[in-house]
Short mmCIF file of C-alpha atoms in Angstrom, two decimals:
data_model
loop_
_atom_site.label_atom_id
_atom_site.label_comp_id
_atom_site.label_asym_id
_atom_site.label_seq_id
_atom_site.Cartn_x
_atom_site.Cartn_y
_atom_site.Cartn_z
CA MET A 175 0.07 -0.07 0.22
CA ARG A 176 1.33 3.50 -1.10
CA ARG A 177 2.40 5.97 1.55
CA LYS A 178 -0.41 8.34 0.65
CA GLU A 179 -2.94 5.74 1.13
CA LEU A 180 -1.66 5.09 4.55
CA GLU A 181 -1.49 8.74 5.68
CA HIS A 182 -5.29 8.99 4.22
CA ILE A 183 -6.49 5.93 6.64
CA ASP A 184 -4.40 6.76 9.47
CA LYS A 185 -6.39 10.52 9.25
CA VAL A 186 -9.74 8.89 8.69
CA LEU A 187 -9.20 6.93 11.63
CA ALA A 188 -8.22 9.66 13.73
CA GLU A 189 -11.03 12.07 12.38
CA GLU A 190 -13.61 9.11 13.29
CA LYS A 191 -11.89 8.06 16.56
CA ILE A 192 -11.85 4.81 15.61
CA VAL A 193 -9.13 3.05 17.68
CA VAL A 194 -6.65 0.17 16.34
CA PHE A 195 -5.13 -2.33 18.73
CA SER A 196 -1.50 -3.02 18.38
CA PRO A 197 -0.46 -6.67 18.49
CA TYR A 198 0.37 -6.28 21.97
CA GLU A 199 -2.77 -4.90 23.23
CA ASP A 200 -4.41 -7.62 20.97
CA GLU A 201 -3.12 -10.24 22.80
CA ILE A 202 -3.87 -8.66 26.14
CA TYR A 203 -7.55 -8.39 25.23
CA SER A 204 -8.02 -11.87 23.57
CA GLU A 205 -6.94 -13.00 26.96
CA ILE A 206 -10.14 -12.58 28.59
CA GLU A 207 -11.39 -15.39 26.63
CA LYS A 208 -9.57 -17.64 28.97
CA CYS A 209 -12.30 -16.81 31.90
CA GLN A 210 -14.11 -20.12 32.88
CA ASN A 211 -17.05 -17.87 34.85
CA CYS A 212 -15.95 -19.68 38.03
CA SER A 213 -16.50 -16.80 40.14
CA LEU A 214 -13.34 -17.12 42.16
CA CYS A 215 -12.24 -13.76 41.54
CA LEU A 216 -15.40 -12.28 43.35
CA THR A 217 -14.28 -13.79 46.33
CA PHE A 218 -11.20 -11.98 46.61
CA CYS A 219 -12.21 -8.50 44.92
CA PRO A 220 -12.39 -5.88 47.49
CA VAL A 221 -14.53 -3.68 45.53
CA PHE A 222 -17.36 -6.79 45.21
CA GLU A 223 -16.96 -7.28 48.92
CA ALA A 224 -17.97 -3.26 49.71
CA THR A 225 -20.69 -3.22 47.04
CA GLY A 226 -22.08 -6.37 46.68
CA GLU A 227 -24.26 -7.40 43.88
CA PHE A 228 -23.84 -3.69 42.52
CA TYR A 229 -20.55 -4.60 41.18
CA PRO A 230 -20.17 -7.49 38.88
CA GLY A 231 -16.34 -7.49 39.52
CA PRO A 232 -13.65 -8.98 37.04
CA ARG A 233 -16.04 -11.77 35.92
CA GLY A 234 -18.55 -8.74 34.46
CA ILE A 235 -15.77 -7.82 32.41
CA ALA A 236 -15.46 -10.98 30.78
CA ASP A 237 -19.28 -11.15 30.39
CA GLU A 238 -19.20 -7.56 28.57
CA LEU A 239 -16.26 -8.21 26.22
CA SER A 240 -17.63 -11.89 25.10
CA ARG A 241 -19.20 -10.46 22.13
CA ASP A 242 -17.93 -10.92 18.72
CA VAL A 243 -17.84 -6.92 18.04
CA ARG A 244 -15.13 -5.32 20.34
CA GLU A 245 -17.90 -2.95 22.10
CA PHE A 246 -15.54 -2.68 25.08
CA TRP A 247 -17.26 0.49 26.18
CA ARG A 248 -19.93 -1.51 27.58
CA ALA A 249 -17.70 -2.67 30.58
CA SER A 250 -17.16 1.18 31.26
CA SER A 251 -19.26 0.98 34.53
CA ILE A 252 -17.07 -1.83 35.69
CA VAL A 253 -13.55 -0.77 34.61
CA TYR A 254 -13.77 2.80 36.61
CA MET A 255 -14.54 0.92 39.76
CA CYS A 256 -11.58 -1.33 39.87
CA THR A 257 -8.78 -0.63 42.36
CA LEU A 258 -6.13 -2.52 39.90
CA CYS A 259 -5.16 -4.22 43.13
CA GLY A 260 -4.48 -7.37 41.00
CA ARG A 261 -6.28 -10.02 43.59
CA CYS A 262 -7.96 -11.39 40.90
CA GLN A 263 -5.40 -12.24 38.87
CA GLU A 264 -3.62 -14.10 41.91
CA ARG A 265 -6.24 -16.04 42.52
CA CYS A 266 -7.44 -16.89 38.62
CA PRO A 267 -6.94 -20.75 37.80
CA VAL A 268 -6.00 -19.39 34.51
CA ASN A 269 -3.71 -16.12 35.31
CA VAL A 270 -6.38 -14.08 33.23
CA PRO A 271 -4.73 -10.47 33.36
CA ILE A 272 -7.53 -8.55 34.33
CA PRO A 273 -5.74 -5.68 35.47
CA GLU A 274 -4.04 -5.10 32.16
CA VAL A 275 -7.41 -5.64 30.49
CA VAL A 276 -8.66 -2.89 32.55
CA MET A 277 -5.91 -0.59 31.95
CA LEU A 278 -6.39 -1.08 28.32
CA LEU A 279 -9.95 -0.66 28.18
CA ARG A 280 -9.91 2.69 29.95
CA SER A 281 -6.97 3.83 27.57
CA LYS A 282 -9.44 3.06 24.54
CA ILE A 283 -12.91 4.13 25.89
CA PHE A 284 -10.83 7.77 26.77
CA VAL A 285 -10.16 7.90 23.02
CA GLN A 286 -13.34 6.72 21.51
CA ARG A 287 -15.78 7.31 24.31
CA PRO A 288 -14.77 10.18 26.24
CA ASP A 289 -18.15 10.82 27.73
CA LEU A 290 -18.16 7.68 29.54
CA VAL A 291 -15.06 8.83 31.22
CA PRO A 292 -16.24 10.07 35.17
CA GLU A 293 -16.25 13.40 35.58
CA GLY A 294 -14.17 13.50 38.62
CA LEU A 295 -11.08 12.16 36.81
CA LYS A 296 -11.68 14.69 34.17
CA VAL A 297 -11.08 16.99 36.58
CA LEU A 298 -7.54 15.09 37.69
CA LEU A 299 -6.46 15.57 34.21
CA GLU A 300 -7.49 19.21 34.32
CA ASN A 301 -5.52 19.39 37.30
CA VAL A 302 -2.06 18.40 35.76
CA SER A 303 -2.63 20.12 32.49
CA ARG A 304 -3.37 23.57 34.38
CA TYR A 305 -1.19 22.88 37.57
CA GLY A 306 1.41 20.41 36.81
CA TYR A 307 0.10 18.01 39.53
CA ILE A 308 -2.83 15.65 39.87
CA PHE A 309 -4.30 17.73 42.93
CA GLU A 310 -5.01 21.24 42.86
CA PRO A 311 -2.17 22.70 45.05
CA MET A 312 -2.70 25.08 48.20
CA ASN A 313 -1.97 28.69 47.61
CA PRO A 314 1.91 29.35 48.70
CA GLU A 315 0.58 31.07 52.12
CA GLU A 316 -1.48 28.52 53.25
CA ARG A 317 1.04 26.01 51.78
CA GLU A 318 3.75 27.57 54.17
CA GLU A 319 1.56 27.84 57.06
CA SER A 320 0.54 24.19 56.93
CA LEU A 321 4.02 22.82 56.27
CA ARG A 322 5.62 24.81 59.03
CA GLY A 323 2.78 23.26 61.49
CA ARG A 324 3.53 20.18 60.31
CA LEU A 325 7.41 19.96 60.58
CA GLU A 326 6.87 21.37 64.11
CA ARG A 327 4.40 19.34 65.37
CA ILE A 328 6.85 15.91 64.15
CA GLY A 329 10.16 17.80 64.98
CA LEU A 330 11.83 18.22 61.25
CA PRO A 331 13.57 21.42 60.28
CA LEU A 332 12.49 23.38 57.08
CA ARG A 333 14.82 23.23 54.11
CA GLY A 334 15.03 25.14 51.08
CA ASP A 335 14.53 23.63 47.57
CA PRO A 336 18.13 23.38 46.16
CA PRO A 337 18.02 23.77 42.32
CA LEU A 338 19.11 20.91 40.20
CA ARG A 339 22.28 21.58 38.70
CA SER A 340 24.28 19.64 36.01
CA GLY A 341 25.47 16.19 36.75
CA LEU A 342 23.37 16.00 40.10
CA VAL A 343 20.80 13.44 41.65
CA ALA A 344 17.66 14.64 40.98
CA TYR A 345 15.03 14.29 43.57
CA PHE A 346 11.27 13.83 42.31
CA PRO A 347 9.07 14.52 45.20
CA GLY A 348 5.82 13.37 43.37
CA CYS A 349 2.28 14.91 43.58
CA GLN A 350 1.28 13.65 46.67
CA ALA A 351 4.57 14.79 48.83
CA GLU A 352 3.99 18.29 46.94
CA THR A 353 0.24 19.01 47.45
CA ARG A 354 -0.71 17.07 49.96
CA LEU A 355 1.96 14.93 52.28
CA LEU A 356 3.81 18.20 52.36
CA GLU A 357 6.37 16.73 55.27
CA VAL A 358 7.12 14.01 53.24
CA LYS A 359 8.84 16.10 50.62
CA GLU A 360 10.89 17.64 53.61
CA ALA A 361 11.79 14.25 55.09
CA GLY A 362 13.05 13.11 51.57
CA LYS A 363 15.58 15.91 51.85
CA LEU A 364 16.64 15.22 55.20
CA VAL A 365 17.55 11.62 53.98
CA LEU A 366 19.69 12.44 50.96
CA GLU A 367 21.35 14.97 52.92
CA ALA A 368 22.20 12.72 55.73
CA PHE A 369 23.90 10.08 53.04
CA ASP A 370 25.44 13.03 51.76
CA VAL A 371 23.90 12.88 48.43
CA ASP A 372 24.39 15.75 46.25
CA TYR A 373 21.10 16.69 44.84
CA GLY A 374 18.68 18.91 43.57
CA ILE A 375 15.07 19.24 42.68
CA PRO A 376 14.03 19.65 38.82
CA GLU A 377 12.48 23.10 38.25
CA LYS A 378 8.84 23.31 37.21
CA TRP A 379 8.76 19.36 37.47
CA LYS A 380 5.22 17.74 37.03
CA CYS A 381 3.32 14.52 37.38
CA CYS A 382 4.97 11.27 36.63
CA GLY A 383 2.01 10.34 34.49
CA LEU A 384 0.95 7.40 36.56
CA PRO A 385 -2.23 8.48 37.82
CA VAL A 386 -2.84 10.10 34.25
CA ARG A 387 -2.26 6.67 32.76
CA LEU A 388 -4.51 4.92 35.36
CA ILE A 389 -7.06 7.28 34.00
CA GLY A 390 -6.79 6.31 30.36
CA ASP A 391 -4.84 9.29 28.79
CA SER A 392 -1.98 7.37 27.75
CA ALA A 393 -1.27 10.21 25.16
CA MET A 394 -0.48 12.79 27.82
CA ALA A 395 1.16 10.46 30.32
CA ASP A 396 3.53 9.56 27.37
CA GLU A 397 4.43 13.22 27.17
CA LEU A 398 4.87 14.31 30.61
CA GLN A 399 7.25 11.33 31.03
CA ARG A 400 9.34 11.83 27.56
CA SER A 401 9.82 15.65 28.51
CA PHE A 402 11.03 15.04 32.19
CA LEU A 403 13.32 12.19 30.79
CA GLU A 404 14.61 14.43 28.28
CA GLU A 405 15.15 17.15 30.76
CA MET A 406 17.00 15.04 32.91
CA GLU A 407 19.19 13.95 29.90
CA ARG A 408 19.91 17.61 28.70
CA MET A 409 20.83 18.27 32.75
CA ASN A 410 23.37 15.21 32.61
CA VAL A 411 21.21 13.30 35.41
CA THR A 412 21.72 9.87 35.50
CA ASP A 413 19.99 9.01 38.88
CA VAL A 414 16.53 9.88 39.97
CA VAL A 415 15.24 9.70 43.79
CA VAL A 416 11.57 9.52 44.41
CA THR A 417 9.42 9.15 47.83
CA CYS A 418 6.57 7.65 45.92
CA ALA A 419 6.73 4.29 45.05
CA GLY A 420 4.31 4.69 42.22
CA CYS A 421 6.23 7.28 41.02
CA ALA A 422 9.36 5.25 40.96
CA SER A 423 7.38 2.34 39.22
CA GLU A 424 5.95 4.46 36.75
CA LEU A 425 9.16 6.55 35.61
CA LYS A 426 11.41 3.09 35.59
CA SER A 427 9.13 1.79 33.06
CA ALA A 428 9.31 4.67 30.95
CA THR A 429 12.87 4.81 30.84
CA LYS A 430 12.82 1.39 29.64
CA ARG A 431 10.15 1.91 26.93
CA LEU A 432 11.65 5.23 25.81
CA GLY A 433 15.05 4.02 26.17
CA SER A 434 16.42 6.54 28.50
CA GLY A 435 19.74 5.52 30.36
CA ILE A 436 18.30 7.35 33.69
#
């Protein structure tokens, strides 16, 4: 097929918001066909335990996706209630990767049926676009007062944010520590100082991309990670320290996916 024809096809697919599955995505999606409808997953699903029959659980995803046509949006009411804890896959006798299926469905729903994305999640994405963090930050005066009060209560000193210079270790606080758990960010700095780590905090850093990806906006997550890693490489940074396990896992995955040496 000629290049112009391929470009035309890509254009039509984009205009019509038709989502094409990659070979990997197709493989993940097909894994749901292994489901035996044994309902063992429901026994260990925390959401099902809390809501009862209101939430059909992982098995409900298999039921909704068992059609010839991939009407994956039919499972939207299920996938956005899933906590992605993975207990269903751990107990599944045929190891159906429900968390991966849920992530895939969210990403496809986000592109093809954005009207089905819960409004509360859209607000979080707007926060990232507006502030760079998944949570709306406090105003500077309120933040300083809150931080001083917390540090005084637990007996920790207040340190300034050292700027990141070329070749230093980068300290990535994460959205939680920057906007909610303020004392965690300060404790992280004290730990680095205790180990004589020459570090700095990147200027205007943004969300690691994990919550964005969990919501389904893979494109924004990829851009956040690509921009951050490129900036770190420009600053000759080879090591990044984080205080959040989620940030660590997501950024580590991004370095492998994007071929970064960090």
